[in-house]
Coordinates of C-alpha atoms in Angstrom, one line a residue:
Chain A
X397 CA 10.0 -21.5 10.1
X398 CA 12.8 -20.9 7.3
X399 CA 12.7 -17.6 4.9
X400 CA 15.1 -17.6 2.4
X401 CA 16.4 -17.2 -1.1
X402 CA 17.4 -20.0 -2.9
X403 CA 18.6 -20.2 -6.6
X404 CA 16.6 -17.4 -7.8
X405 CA 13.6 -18.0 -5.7
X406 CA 12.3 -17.1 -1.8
X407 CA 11.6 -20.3 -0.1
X408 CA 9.1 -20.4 2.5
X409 CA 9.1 -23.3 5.2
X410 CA 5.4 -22.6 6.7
X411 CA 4.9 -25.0 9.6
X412 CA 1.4 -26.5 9.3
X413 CA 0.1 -24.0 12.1
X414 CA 1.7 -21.2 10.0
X415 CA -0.2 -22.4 6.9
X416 CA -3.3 -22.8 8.5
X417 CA -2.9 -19.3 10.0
X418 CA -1.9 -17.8 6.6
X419 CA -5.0 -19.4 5.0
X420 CA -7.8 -18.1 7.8
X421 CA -5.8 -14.4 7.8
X422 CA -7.2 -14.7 4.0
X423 CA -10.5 -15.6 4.4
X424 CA -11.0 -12.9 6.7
X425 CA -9.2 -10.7 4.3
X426 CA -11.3 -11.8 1.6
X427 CA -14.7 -11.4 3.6
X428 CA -13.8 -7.9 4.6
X429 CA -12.5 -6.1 1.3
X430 CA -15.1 -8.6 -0.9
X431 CA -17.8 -7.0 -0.8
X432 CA -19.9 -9.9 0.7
X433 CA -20.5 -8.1 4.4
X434 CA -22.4 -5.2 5.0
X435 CA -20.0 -3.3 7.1
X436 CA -18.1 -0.5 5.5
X437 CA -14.7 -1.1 4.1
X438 CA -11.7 -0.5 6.0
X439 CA -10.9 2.7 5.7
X440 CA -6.8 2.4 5.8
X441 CA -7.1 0.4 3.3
X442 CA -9.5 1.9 1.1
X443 CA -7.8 5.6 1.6
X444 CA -9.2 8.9 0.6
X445 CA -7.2 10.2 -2.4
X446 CA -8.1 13.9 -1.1
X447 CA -7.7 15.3 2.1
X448 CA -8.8 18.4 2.2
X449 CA -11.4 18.2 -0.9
X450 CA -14.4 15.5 0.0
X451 CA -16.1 16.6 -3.4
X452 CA -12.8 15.4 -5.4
X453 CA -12.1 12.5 -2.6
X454 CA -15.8 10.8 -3.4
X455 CA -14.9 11.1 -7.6
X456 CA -11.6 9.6 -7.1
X457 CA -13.6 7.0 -4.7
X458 CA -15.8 6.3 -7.4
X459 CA -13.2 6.1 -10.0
X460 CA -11.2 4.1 -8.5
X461 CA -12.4 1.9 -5.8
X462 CA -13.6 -1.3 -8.0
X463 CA -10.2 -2.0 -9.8
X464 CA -8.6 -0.9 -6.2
X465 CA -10.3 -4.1 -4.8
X466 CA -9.6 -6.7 -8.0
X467 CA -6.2 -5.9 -7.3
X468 CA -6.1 -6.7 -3.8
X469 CA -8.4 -9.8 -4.1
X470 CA -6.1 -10.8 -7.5
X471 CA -3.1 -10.7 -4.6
X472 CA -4.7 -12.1 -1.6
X473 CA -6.4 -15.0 -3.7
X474 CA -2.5 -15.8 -4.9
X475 CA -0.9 -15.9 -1.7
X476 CA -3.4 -18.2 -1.0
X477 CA -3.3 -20.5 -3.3
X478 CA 0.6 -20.3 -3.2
X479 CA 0.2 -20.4 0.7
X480 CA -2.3 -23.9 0.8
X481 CA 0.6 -25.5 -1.1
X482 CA 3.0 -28.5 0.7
X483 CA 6.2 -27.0 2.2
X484 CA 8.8 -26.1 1.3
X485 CA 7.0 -23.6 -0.9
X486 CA 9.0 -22.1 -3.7
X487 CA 8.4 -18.4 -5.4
X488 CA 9.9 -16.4 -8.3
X489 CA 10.3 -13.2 -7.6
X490 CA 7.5 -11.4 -9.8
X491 CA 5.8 -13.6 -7.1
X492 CA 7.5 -12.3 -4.1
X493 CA 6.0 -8.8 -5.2
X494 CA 2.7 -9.7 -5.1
X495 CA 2.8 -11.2 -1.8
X496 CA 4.2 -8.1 0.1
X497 CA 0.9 -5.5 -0.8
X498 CA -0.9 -8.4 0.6
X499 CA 1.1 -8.8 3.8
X500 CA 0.7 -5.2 4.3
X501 CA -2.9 -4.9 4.3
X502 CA -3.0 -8.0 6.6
X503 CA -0.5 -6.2 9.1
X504 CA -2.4 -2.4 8.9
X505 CA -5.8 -4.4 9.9
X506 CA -3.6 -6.1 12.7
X507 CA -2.3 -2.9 14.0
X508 CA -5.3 -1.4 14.4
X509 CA -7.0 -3.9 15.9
X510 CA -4.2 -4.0 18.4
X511 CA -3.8 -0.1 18.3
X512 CA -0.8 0.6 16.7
X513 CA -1.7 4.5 16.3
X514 CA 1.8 6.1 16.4
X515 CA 5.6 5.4 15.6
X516 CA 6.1 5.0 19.3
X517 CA 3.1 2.3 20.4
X518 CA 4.5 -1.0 21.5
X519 CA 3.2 -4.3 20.2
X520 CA 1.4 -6.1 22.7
X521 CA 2.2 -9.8 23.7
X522 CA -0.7 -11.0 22.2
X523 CA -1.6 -13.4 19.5
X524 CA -2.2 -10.4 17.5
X525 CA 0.6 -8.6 18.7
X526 CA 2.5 -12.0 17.8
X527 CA 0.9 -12.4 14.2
X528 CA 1.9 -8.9 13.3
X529 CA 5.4 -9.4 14.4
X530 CA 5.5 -12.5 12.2
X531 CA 4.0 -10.7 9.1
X532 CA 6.3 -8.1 9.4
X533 CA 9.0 -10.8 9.7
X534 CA 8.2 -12.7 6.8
X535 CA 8.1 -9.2 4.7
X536 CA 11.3 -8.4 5.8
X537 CA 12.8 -11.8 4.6
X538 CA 11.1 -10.9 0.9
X539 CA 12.3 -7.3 0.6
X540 CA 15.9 -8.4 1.6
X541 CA 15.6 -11.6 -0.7
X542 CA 14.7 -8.8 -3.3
X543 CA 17.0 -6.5 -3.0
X544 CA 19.9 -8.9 -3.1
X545 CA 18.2 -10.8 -6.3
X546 CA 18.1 -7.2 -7.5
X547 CA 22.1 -6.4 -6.9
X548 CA 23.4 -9.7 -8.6
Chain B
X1080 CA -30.8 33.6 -27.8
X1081 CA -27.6 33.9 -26.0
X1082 CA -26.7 31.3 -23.7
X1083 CA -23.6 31.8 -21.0
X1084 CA -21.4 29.5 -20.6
X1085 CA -20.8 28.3 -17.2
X1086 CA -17.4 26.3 -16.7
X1087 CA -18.0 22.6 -16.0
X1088 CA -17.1 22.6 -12.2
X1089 CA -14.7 24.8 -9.6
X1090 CA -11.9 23.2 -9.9
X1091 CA -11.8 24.1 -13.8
X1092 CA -11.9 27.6 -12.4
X1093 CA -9.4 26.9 -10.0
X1094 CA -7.0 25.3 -12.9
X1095 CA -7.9 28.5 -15.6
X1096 CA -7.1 30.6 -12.5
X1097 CA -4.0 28.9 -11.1
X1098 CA -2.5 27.4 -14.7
X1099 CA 1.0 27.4 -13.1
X1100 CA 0.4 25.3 -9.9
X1101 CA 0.7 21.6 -10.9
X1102 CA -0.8 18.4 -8.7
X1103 CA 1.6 16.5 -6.5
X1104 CA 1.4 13.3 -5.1
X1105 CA 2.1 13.2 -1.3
X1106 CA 3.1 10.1 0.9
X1107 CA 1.8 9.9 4.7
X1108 CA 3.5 8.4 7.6
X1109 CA 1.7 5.6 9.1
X1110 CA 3.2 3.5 12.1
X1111 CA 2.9 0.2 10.5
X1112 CA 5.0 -0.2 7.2
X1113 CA 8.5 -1.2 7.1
X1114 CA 10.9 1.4 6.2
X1115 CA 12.2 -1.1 3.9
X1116 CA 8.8 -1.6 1.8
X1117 CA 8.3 1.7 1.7
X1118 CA 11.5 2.2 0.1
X1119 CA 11.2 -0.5 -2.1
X1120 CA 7.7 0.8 -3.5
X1121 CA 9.3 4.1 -4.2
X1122 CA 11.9 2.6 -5.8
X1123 CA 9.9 -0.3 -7.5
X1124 CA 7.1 2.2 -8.8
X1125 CA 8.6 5.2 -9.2
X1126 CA 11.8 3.9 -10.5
X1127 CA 13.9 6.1 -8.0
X1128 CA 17.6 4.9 -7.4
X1129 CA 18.0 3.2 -3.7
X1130 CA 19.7 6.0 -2.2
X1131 CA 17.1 8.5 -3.3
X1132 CA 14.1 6.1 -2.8
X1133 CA 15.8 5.9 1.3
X1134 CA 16.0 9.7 1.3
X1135 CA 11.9 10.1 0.3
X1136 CA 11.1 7.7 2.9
X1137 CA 12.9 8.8 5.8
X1138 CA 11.4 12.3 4.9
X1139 CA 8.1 10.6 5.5
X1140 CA 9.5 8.9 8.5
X1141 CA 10.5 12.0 10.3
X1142 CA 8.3 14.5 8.3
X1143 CA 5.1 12.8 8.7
X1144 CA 4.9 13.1 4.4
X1145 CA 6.9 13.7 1.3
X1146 CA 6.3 15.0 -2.0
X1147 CA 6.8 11.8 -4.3
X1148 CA 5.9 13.3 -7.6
X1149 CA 4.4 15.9 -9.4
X1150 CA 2.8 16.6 -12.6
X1151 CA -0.8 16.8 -14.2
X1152 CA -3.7 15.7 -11.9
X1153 CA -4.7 12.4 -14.0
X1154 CA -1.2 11.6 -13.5
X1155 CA -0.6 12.5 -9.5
X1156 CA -4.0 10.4 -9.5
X1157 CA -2.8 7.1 -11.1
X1158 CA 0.1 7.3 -8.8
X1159 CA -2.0 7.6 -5.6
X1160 CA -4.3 5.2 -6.9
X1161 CA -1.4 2.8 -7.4
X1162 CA 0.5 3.5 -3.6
X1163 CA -3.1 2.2 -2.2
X1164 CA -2.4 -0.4 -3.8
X1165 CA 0.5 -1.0 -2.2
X1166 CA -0.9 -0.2 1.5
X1167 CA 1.1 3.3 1.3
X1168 CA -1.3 6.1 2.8
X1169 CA -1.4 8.6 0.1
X1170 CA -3.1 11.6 -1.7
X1171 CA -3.3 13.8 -4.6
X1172 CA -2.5 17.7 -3.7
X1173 CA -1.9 21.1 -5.1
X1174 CA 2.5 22.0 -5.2
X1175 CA 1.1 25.5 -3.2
X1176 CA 0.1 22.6 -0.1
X1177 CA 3.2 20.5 -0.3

């Protein structure tokens, strides 16, 4: 796979596993935050605004939990569409940005499926383990691509 | 006939009673994001220079939080609304907490 920055733009290589993998760690992204299953939302992702105050926490819930999901599903549903496209895949920045809230919630669910809990937990040698590493890989590549399109 | 008036809720008390304590906006630690995203969202949202958007989130990093901003409560509660956007762990507090 090839991450890079190229005339303005991050350039992603996807191979056609890659792609497929991007595309199915949607759908299930979609399905859980949607609103189409009955199970609660996840909660790390979907955060209390209040710690210490449940009365305030559920009102700011309330507030603000609806535009909280547009927004994720207006970013998901982009990296998708961007992500179904043939290789090599070009984005503009403004892109770029969008793409890395969505790669975070896809890398919190990871980690605690695989039980990332503290600074110090190792990732396991797992597919999981393996998909998280190559999240947090592809982030990486997008904040650096950023910050250099950002010092020129 | 007389009516009293009761204040709307608590926390109206608790502002009437505690007018000089403002609402801050306070960033967890969480074992997953990158050091560099989270420095990029303080910087990208908040509009902190690098160097200060580094020093707020190794303070996270080692203190397990940071203060990020503080100000009226609608405010400190567009800017936690807007790190859950961004997959930062964060909450809306009282400056006597932080």
């Amino acid at each position: 796979v090839i991450f890079g920055r190229d005339d303005g733009q991050f350039v992603l290589a996807f191979s056609e596993a890659e792609s497929e993998l991007m595309h199915s760690l949607i759908v299930e992204y979609l399905y859980l935050i949607g609103g189409q299953h009955d199970g609660p939302l996840p909660a790390r992702l979907f955060p209390a605004g209040y710690r210490d105050d449940p009365e305030a926490a559920e009102a700011f819930g309330d507030a603000t939990l609806e535009s909280l999901r547009a927004r994720k599903i207006d970013n998901a549903e982009l990296v998708s569409t961007a992500a179904a496209l043939e290789p090599p895949i070009r984005l503009g920045m403004p892109v770029v940005e969008r793409w890395l809230p969505t790669l975070t919630d896809l890398r919190l669910l990871i980690a605690e499926r695989i039980g990332l809990e503290t600074d110090g937990d190792e990732v396991p040698d797992t597919d999981h383990g393996l998909i998280y590493l190559w999240l947090g890989h592809l982030q990486e590549a997008m904040l650096t691509a950023l910050w250099e399109e950002g010092a020129e | 006939m007389l009516r009293v008036m009761e204040p709307a809720s608590t926390e109206d008390v608790e502002i009437l009673t505690r007018p000089d304590v403002p609402w801050i906006t306070i960033v967890w630690n969480d074992p997953v994001n990158l050091m560099s995203y989270v420095t990029y969202v303080f910087h990208s949202y908040f509009g902190f220079a690098r160097p200060e958007a580094e020093r707020l989130m190794l303070l996270v990093h080692h203190e397990g939080r940071a203060v990020v901003a503080t100000g009226p409560r609608e405010e400190m509660e567009r800017h936690v609304q807007a790190m859950h956007e961004y997959g930062l762990w964060a909450t809306v507090g009282k400056a006597d907490e932080g």
